[in-house]
PDB file of C-alpha atoms and ligand atoms in Angstrom:
ATOM      1  CA  MET A 252      19.673   5.791  -6.453  1.00  0.00           C
ATOM      2  CA  SER A 253      22.122   6.229  -3.596  1.00  0.00           C
ATOM      3  CA  GLY A 254      25.584   4.728  -3.860  1.00  0.00           C
ATOM      4  CA  ASN A 255      25.135   2.669  -0.714  1.00  0.00           C
ATOM      5  CA  VAL A 256      25.796  -1.025  -1.064  1.00  0.00           C
ATOM      6  CA  ILE A 257      24.126  -1.944   2.207  1.00  0.00           C
ATOM      7  CA  ARG A 258      21.003  -0.520   3.830  1.00  0.00           C
ATOM      8  CA  SER A 259      19.362  -1.319   7.140  1.00  0.00           C
ATOM      9  CA  GLY A 260      15.646  -1.186   7.826  1.00  0.00           C
ATOM     10  CA  LEU A 261      13.496  -1.269  10.932  1.00  0.00           C
ATOM     11  CA  GLY A 262       9.869  -2.337  11.074  1.00  0.00           C
ATOM     12  CA  TYR A 263       7.410  -2.249  13.949  1.00  0.00           C
ATOM     13  CA  ASP A 264       3.863  -3.450  14.436  1.00  0.00           C
ATOM     14  CA  ILE A 265       1.352  -3.969  17.204  1.00  0.00           C
ATOM     15  CA  HIS A 266      -2.003  -5.745  17.076  1.00  0.00           C
ATOM     16  CA  ARG A 267      -4.702  -6.198  19.667  1.00  0.00           C
ATOM     17  CA  LEU A 268      -5.400  -9.793  20.613  1.00  0.00           C
ATOM     18  CA  LYS A 269      -8.980 -10.988  20.384  1.00  0.00           C
ATOM     19  CA  LYS A 270     -10.652 -14.283  21.343  1.00  0.00           C
ATOM     20  CA  GLY A 271     -11.359 -16.581  18.432  1.00  0.00           C
ATOM     21  CA  ARG A 272      -8.876 -15.017  15.998  1.00  0.00           C
ATOM     22  CA  PRO A 273      -5.909 -17.112  14.764  1.00  0.00           C
ATOM     23  CA  PHE A 274      -2.529 -16.158  16.243  1.00  0.00           C
ATOM     24  CA  LEU A 275      -0.351 -15.832  13.163  1.00  0.00           C
ATOM     25  CA  LEU A 276       3.366 -15.131  12.958  1.00  0.00           C
ATOM     26  CA  ALA A 277       4.791 -15.070   9.435  1.00  0.00           C
ATOM     27  CA  GLY A 278       1.921 -17.248   8.279  1.00  0.00           C
ATOM     28  CA  VAL A 279       2.434 -19.864  11.005  1.00  0.00           C
ATOM     29  CA  GLU A 280      -0.622 -20.404  13.184  1.00  0.00           C
ATOM     30  CA  ILE A 281       0.262 -20.889  16.838  1.00  0.00           C
ATOM     31  CA  PRO A 282      -2.366 -22.540  19.045  1.00  0.00           C
ATOM     32  CA  SER A 283      -3.785 -19.826  21.309  1.00  0.00           C
ATOM     33  CA  PRO A 284      -7.253 -18.831  22.577  1.00  0.00           C
ATOM     34  CA  LYS A 285      -6.607 -15.311  21.254  1.00  0.00           C
ATOM     35  CA  GLY A 286      -5.118 -14.009  18.018  1.00  0.00           C
ATOM     36  CA  GLU A 287      -4.393 -10.747  16.269  1.00  0.00           C
ATOM     37  CA  ASP A 288      -7.294  -8.512  15.387  1.00  0.00           C
ATOM     38  CA  GLY A 289      -6.953  -6.464  12.217  1.00  0.00           C
ATOM     39  CA  HIS A 290      -8.205  -5.544   8.787  1.00  0.00           C
ATOM     40  CA  SER A 291      -5.939  -8.136   7.196  1.00  0.00           C
ATOM     41  CA  ASP A 292      -5.223 -11.458   8.905  1.00  0.00           C
ATOM     42  CA  GLY A 293      -3.362  -9.383  11.529  1.00  0.00           C
ATOM     43  CA  ASP A 294      -0.007 -11.124  11.148  1.00  0.00           C
ATOM     44  CA  ALA A 295       2.154  -8.640  13.081  1.00  0.00           C
ATOM     45  CA  LEU A 296       5.472 -10.294  12.208  1.00  0.00           C
ATOM     46  CA  ALA A 297       4.740 -10.264   8.470  1.00  0.00           C
ATOM     47  CA  HIS A 298       3.706  -6.593   8.725  1.00  0.00           C
ATOM     48  CA  ALA A 299       6.825  -5.550  10.648  1.00  0.00           C
ATOM     49  CA  LEU A 300       9.007  -7.374   8.123  1.00  0.00           C
ATOM     50  CA  CYS A 301       7.243  -5.595   5.237  1.00  0.00           C
ATOM     51  CA  ASP A 302       8.062  -2.252   6.816  1.00  0.00           C
ATOM     52  CA  ALA A 303      11.657  -3.264   7.558  1.00  0.00           C
ATOM     53  CA  ILE A 304      12.427  -4.236   3.962  1.00  0.00           C
ATOM     54  CA  LEU A 305      10.431  -1.409   2.341  1.00  0.00           C
ATOM     55  CA  GLY A 306      12.023   1.110   4.708  1.00  0.00           C
ATOM     56  CA  ALA A 307      15.541  -0.154   4.050  1.00  0.00           C
ATOM     57  CA  ALA A 308      14.969   0.324   0.318  1.00  0.00           C
ATOM     58  CA  ALA A 309      13.167   3.670   0.886  1.00  0.00           C
ATOM     59  CA  LEU A 310      10.153   2.339  -0.994  1.00  0.00           C
ATOM     60  CA  GLY A 311       7.423   3.486   1.381  1.00  0.00           C
ATOM     61  CA  ASP A 312       5.598   1.449   3.975  1.00  0.00           C
ATOM     62  CA  ILE A 313       2.995  -1.257   4.247  1.00  0.00           C
ATOM     63  CA  GLY A 314       0.145   1.235   4.718  1.00  0.00           C
ATOM     64  CA  GLU A 315       0.994   2.960   1.443  1.00  0.00           C
ATOM     65  CA  MET A 316       1.442  -0.255  -0.478  1.00  0.00           C
ATOM     66  CA  TYR A 317      -1.680  -1.920   0.916  1.00  0.00           C
ATOM     67  CA  PRO A 318      -4.041   0.825   2.200  1.00  0.00           C
ATOM     68  CA  PRO A 319      -6.355  -0.462   4.968  1.00  0.00           C
ATOM     69  CA  SER A 320      -9.144   1.563   3.315  1.00  0.00           C
ATOM     70  CA  ASP A 321      -8.916  -0.697   0.253  1.00  0.00           C
ATOM     71  CA  PRO A 322     -11.343  -3.641   0.603  1.00  0.00           C
ATOM     72  CA  ALA A 323      -8.952  -5.738  -1.508  1.00  0.00           C
ATOM     73  CA  TRP A 324      -6.785  -6.208   1.609  1.00  0.00           C
ATOM     74  CA  LYS A 325      -9.583  -7.224   3.986  1.00  0.00           C
ATOM     75  CA  ASN A 326      -8.576 -10.551   5.578  1.00  0.00           C
ATOM     76  CA  ALA A 327      -5.543 -10.545   3.285  1.00  0.00           C
ATOM     77  CA  ASP A 328      -2.907 -13.253   3.668  1.00  0.00           C
ATOM     78  CA  SER A 329      -0.073 -11.140   5.051  1.00  0.00           C
ATOM     79  CA  MET A 330       2.586 -13.478   3.709  1.00  0.00           C
ATOM     80  CA  GLN A 331       1.282 -12.586   0.241  1.00  0.00           C
ATOM     81  CA  LEU A 332       1.740  -8.935   1.211  1.00  0.00           C
ATOM     82  CA  LEU A 333       5.296  -9.680   2.360  1.00  0.00           C
ATOM     83  CA  ARG A 334       6.088 -11.501  -0.871  1.00  0.00           C
ATOM     84  CA  GLY A 335       4.716  -8.494  -2.806  1.00  0.00           C
ATOM     85  CA  ALA A 336       6.847  -6.071  -0.790  1.00  0.00           C
ATOM     86  CA  PHE A 337       9.906  -8.261  -1.307  1.00  0.00           C
ATOM     87  CA  ALA A 338       9.248  -8.385  -5.071  1.00  0.00           C
ATOM     88  CA  ARG A 339       9.332  -4.584  -5.129  1.00  0.00           C
ATOM     89  CA  VAL A 340      12.565  -4.466  -3.111  1.00  0.00           C
ATOM     90  CA  LYS A 341      14.134  -7.097  -5.366  1.00  0.00           C
ATOM     91  CA  GLN A 342      13.072  -5.182  -8.466  1.00  0.00           C
ATOM     92  CA  ALA A 343      14.870  -2.134  -7.054  1.00  0.00           C
ATOM     93  CA  GLY A 344      18.093  -4.158  -7.082  1.00  0.00           C
ATOM     94  CA  TRP A 345      18.314  -5.377  -3.493  1.00  0.00           C
ATOM     95  CA  LYS A 346      18.535  -8.743  -1.820  1.00  0.00           C
ATOM     96  CA  ILE A 347      18.132  -9.471   1.865  1.00  0.00           C
ATOM     97  CA  SER A 348      21.315 -10.132   3.774  1.00  0.00           C
ATOM     98  CA  ASN A 349      19.618 -11.013   7.049  1.00  0.00           C
ATOM     99  CA  ALA A 350      16.588 -10.299   9.179  1.00  0.00           C
ATOM    100  CA  ASP A 351      16.252 -10.380  12.949  1.00  0.00           C
ATOM    101  CA  CYS A 352      12.988  -9.978  14.841  1.00  0.00           C
ATOM    102  CA  VAL A 353      11.654  -9.658  18.383  1.00  0.00           C
ATOM    103  CA  ILE A 354       8.092 -10.722  19.206  1.00  0.00           C
ATOM    104  CA  ILE A 355       6.727  -9.421  22.507  1.00  0.00           C
ATOM    105  CA  CYS A 356       3.667 -11.077  23.984  1.00  0.00           C
ATOM    106  CA  GLU A 357       2.702 -12.684  27.263  1.00  0.00           C
ATOM    107  CA  GLN A 358       1.208 -15.775  25.618  1.00  0.00           C
ATOM    108  CA  PRO A 359       1.702 -18.061  23.726  1.00  0.00           C
ATOM    109  CA  LYS A 360       5.329 -19.141  24.013  1.00  0.00           C
ATOM    110  CA  ILE A 361       7.179 -18.568  20.734  1.00  0.00           C
ATOM    111  CA  LEU A 362      10.208 -20.818  21.207  1.00  0.00           C
ATOM    112  CA  PRO A 363       8.533 -24.134  20.209  1.00  0.00           C
ATOM    113  CA  TYR A 364       7.544 -22.526  16.882  1.00  0.00           C
ATOM    114  CA  ARG A 365      10.724 -20.556  16.300  1.00  0.00           C
ATOM    115  CA  ASP A 366      12.228 -22.649  13.550  1.00  0.00           C
ATOM    116  CA  VAL A 367       9.018 -23.174  11.575  1.00  0.00           C
ATOM    117  CA  ILE A 368       8.487 -19.400  11.664  1.00  0.00           C
ATOM    118  CA  ARG A 369      12.087 -18.790  10.530  1.00  0.00           C
ATOM    119  CA  LYS A 370      11.536 -21.228   7.664  1.00  0.00           C
ATOM    120  CA  SER A 371       8.394 -19.403   6.572  1.00  0.00           C
ATOM    121  CA  ILE A 372      10.212 -16.043   6.564  1.00  0.00           C
ATOM    122  CA  CYS A 373      13.248 -17.348   4.703  1.00  0.00           C
ATOM    123  CA  GLU A 374      11.068 -18.856   1.974  1.00  0.00           C
ATOM    124  CA  ALA A 375       9.284 -15.522   1.438  1.00  0.00           C
ATOM    125  CA  LEU A 376      12.507 -13.494   1.441  1.00  0.00           C
ATOM    126  CA  GLU A 377      14.551 -15.997  -0.589  1.00  0.00           C
ATOM    127  CA  ILE A 378      17.341 -16.403   1.949  1.00  0.00           C
ATOM    128  CA  PRO A 379      18.690 -19.417   3.848  1.00  0.00           C
ATOM    129  CA  ILE A 380      17.321 -20.107   7.317  1.00  0.00           C
ATOM    130  CA  GLU A 381      20.657 -19.132   8.898  1.00  0.00           C
ATOM    131  CA  ASP A 382      20.022 -15.561   7.773  1.00  0.00           C
ATOM    132  CA  VAL A 383      16.741 -15.216   9.670  1.00  0.00           C
ATOM    133  CA  PHE A 384      16.307 -15.152  13.407  1.00  0.00           C
ATOM    134  CA  ILE A 385      13.386 -14.487  15.701  1.00  0.00           C
ATOM    135  CA  LYS A 386      12.948 -14.518  19.441  1.00  0.00           C
ATOM    136  CA  GLY A 387      10.001 -14.216  21.759  1.00  0.00           C
ATOM    137  CA  LYS A 388       9.974 -12.039  24.864  1.00  0.00           C
ATOM    138  CA  THR A 389       7.325 -11.324  27.454  1.00  0.00           C
ATOM    139  CA  ALA A 390       6.590  -7.847  28.805  1.00  0.00           C
ATOM    140  CA  GLU A 391       7.024  -9.101  32.387  1.00  0.00           C
ATOM    141  CA  ARG A 392       3.262  -8.621  32.912  1.00  0.00           C
ATOM    142  CA  LEU A 393       3.711  -4.853  32.464  1.00  0.00           C
ATOM    143  CA  GLY A 394       1.349  -2.648  30.453  1.00  0.00           C
ATOM    144  CA  SER A 395      -1.164  -3.726  27.813  1.00  0.00           C
ATOM    145  CA  ILE A 396       1.120  -6.346  26.327  1.00  0.00           C
ATOM    146  CA  GLY A 397       1.855  -7.734  29.769  1.00  0.00           C
ATOM    147  CA  LYS A 398      -1.881  -8.054  30.368  1.00  0.00           C
ATOM    148  CA  GLY A 399      -2.175 -10.138  27.204  1.00  0.00           C
ATOM    149  CA  LYS A 400      -4.082  -7.502  25.262  1.00  0.00           C
ATOM    150  CA  ALA A 401      -1.647  -7.174  22.346  1.00  0.00           C
ATOM    151  CA  VAL A 402       1.364  -8.524  20.521  1.00  0.00           C
ATOM    152  CA  GLU A 403       4.202  -6.266  19.445  1.00  0.00           C
ATOM    153  CA  VAL A 404       6.937  -6.975  16.901  1.00  0.00           C
ATOM    154  CA  PHE A 405      10.199  -5.299  15.961  1.00  0.00           C
ATOM    155  CA  ALA A 406      11.892  -6.469  12.754  1.00  0.00           C
ATOM    156  CA  GLN A 407      15.263  -5.419  11.508  1.00  0.00           C
ATOM    157  CA  CYS A 408      16.803  -6.261   8.151  1.00  0.00           C
ATOM    158  CA  LEU A 409      19.896  -5.593   6.153  1.00  0.00           C
ATOM    159  CA  LEU A 410      19.761  -5.222   2.366  1.00  0.00           C
ATOM    160  CA  VAL A 411      22.700  -5.668   0.042  1.00  0.00           C
ATOM    161  CA  ARG A 412      22.966  -4.948  -3.680  1.00  0.00           C
ATOM    162  CA  GLY A 413      21.510  -7.941  -5.548  1.00  0.00           C
TER     163      GLY A 413
HETATM  164 MG1  LIG B 176      -0.281  -4.673  11.220  1.00  0.00          MG
END
């Protein structure tokens, strides 16, 4: 184990948006005609956070931990996956110092749901709400995201020795 007492991690995810699917961000369903397509429930924020915390601890990534080829993860609740990833990080002797995330999509607006999403993340990662932040951005109608075809998420976290 390295002697570092803090470690940063970066996670990224993108999901196509499809009519009739729920739009989920960290387990919070946001009213929208389209939601994330995917093998699991498609929760891009939960997936990016998994990769941020696993990466910071050098414990692999979400695809290794929950292979999409494994039918066990079909329609999986991604917050369960995040809790599982966090359990592994915690077992390795880390706790989360903070997490900060950017959600990029043309629709829906994220701001009205910001604090309920923060609360959902902080419960899963066992940190106070002040240590989690998220913000929504649009792609200024540019590219696939700007045309409303996908949602993209960047998640960054800092781990400290538990
Ligand atoms: Mg994903």
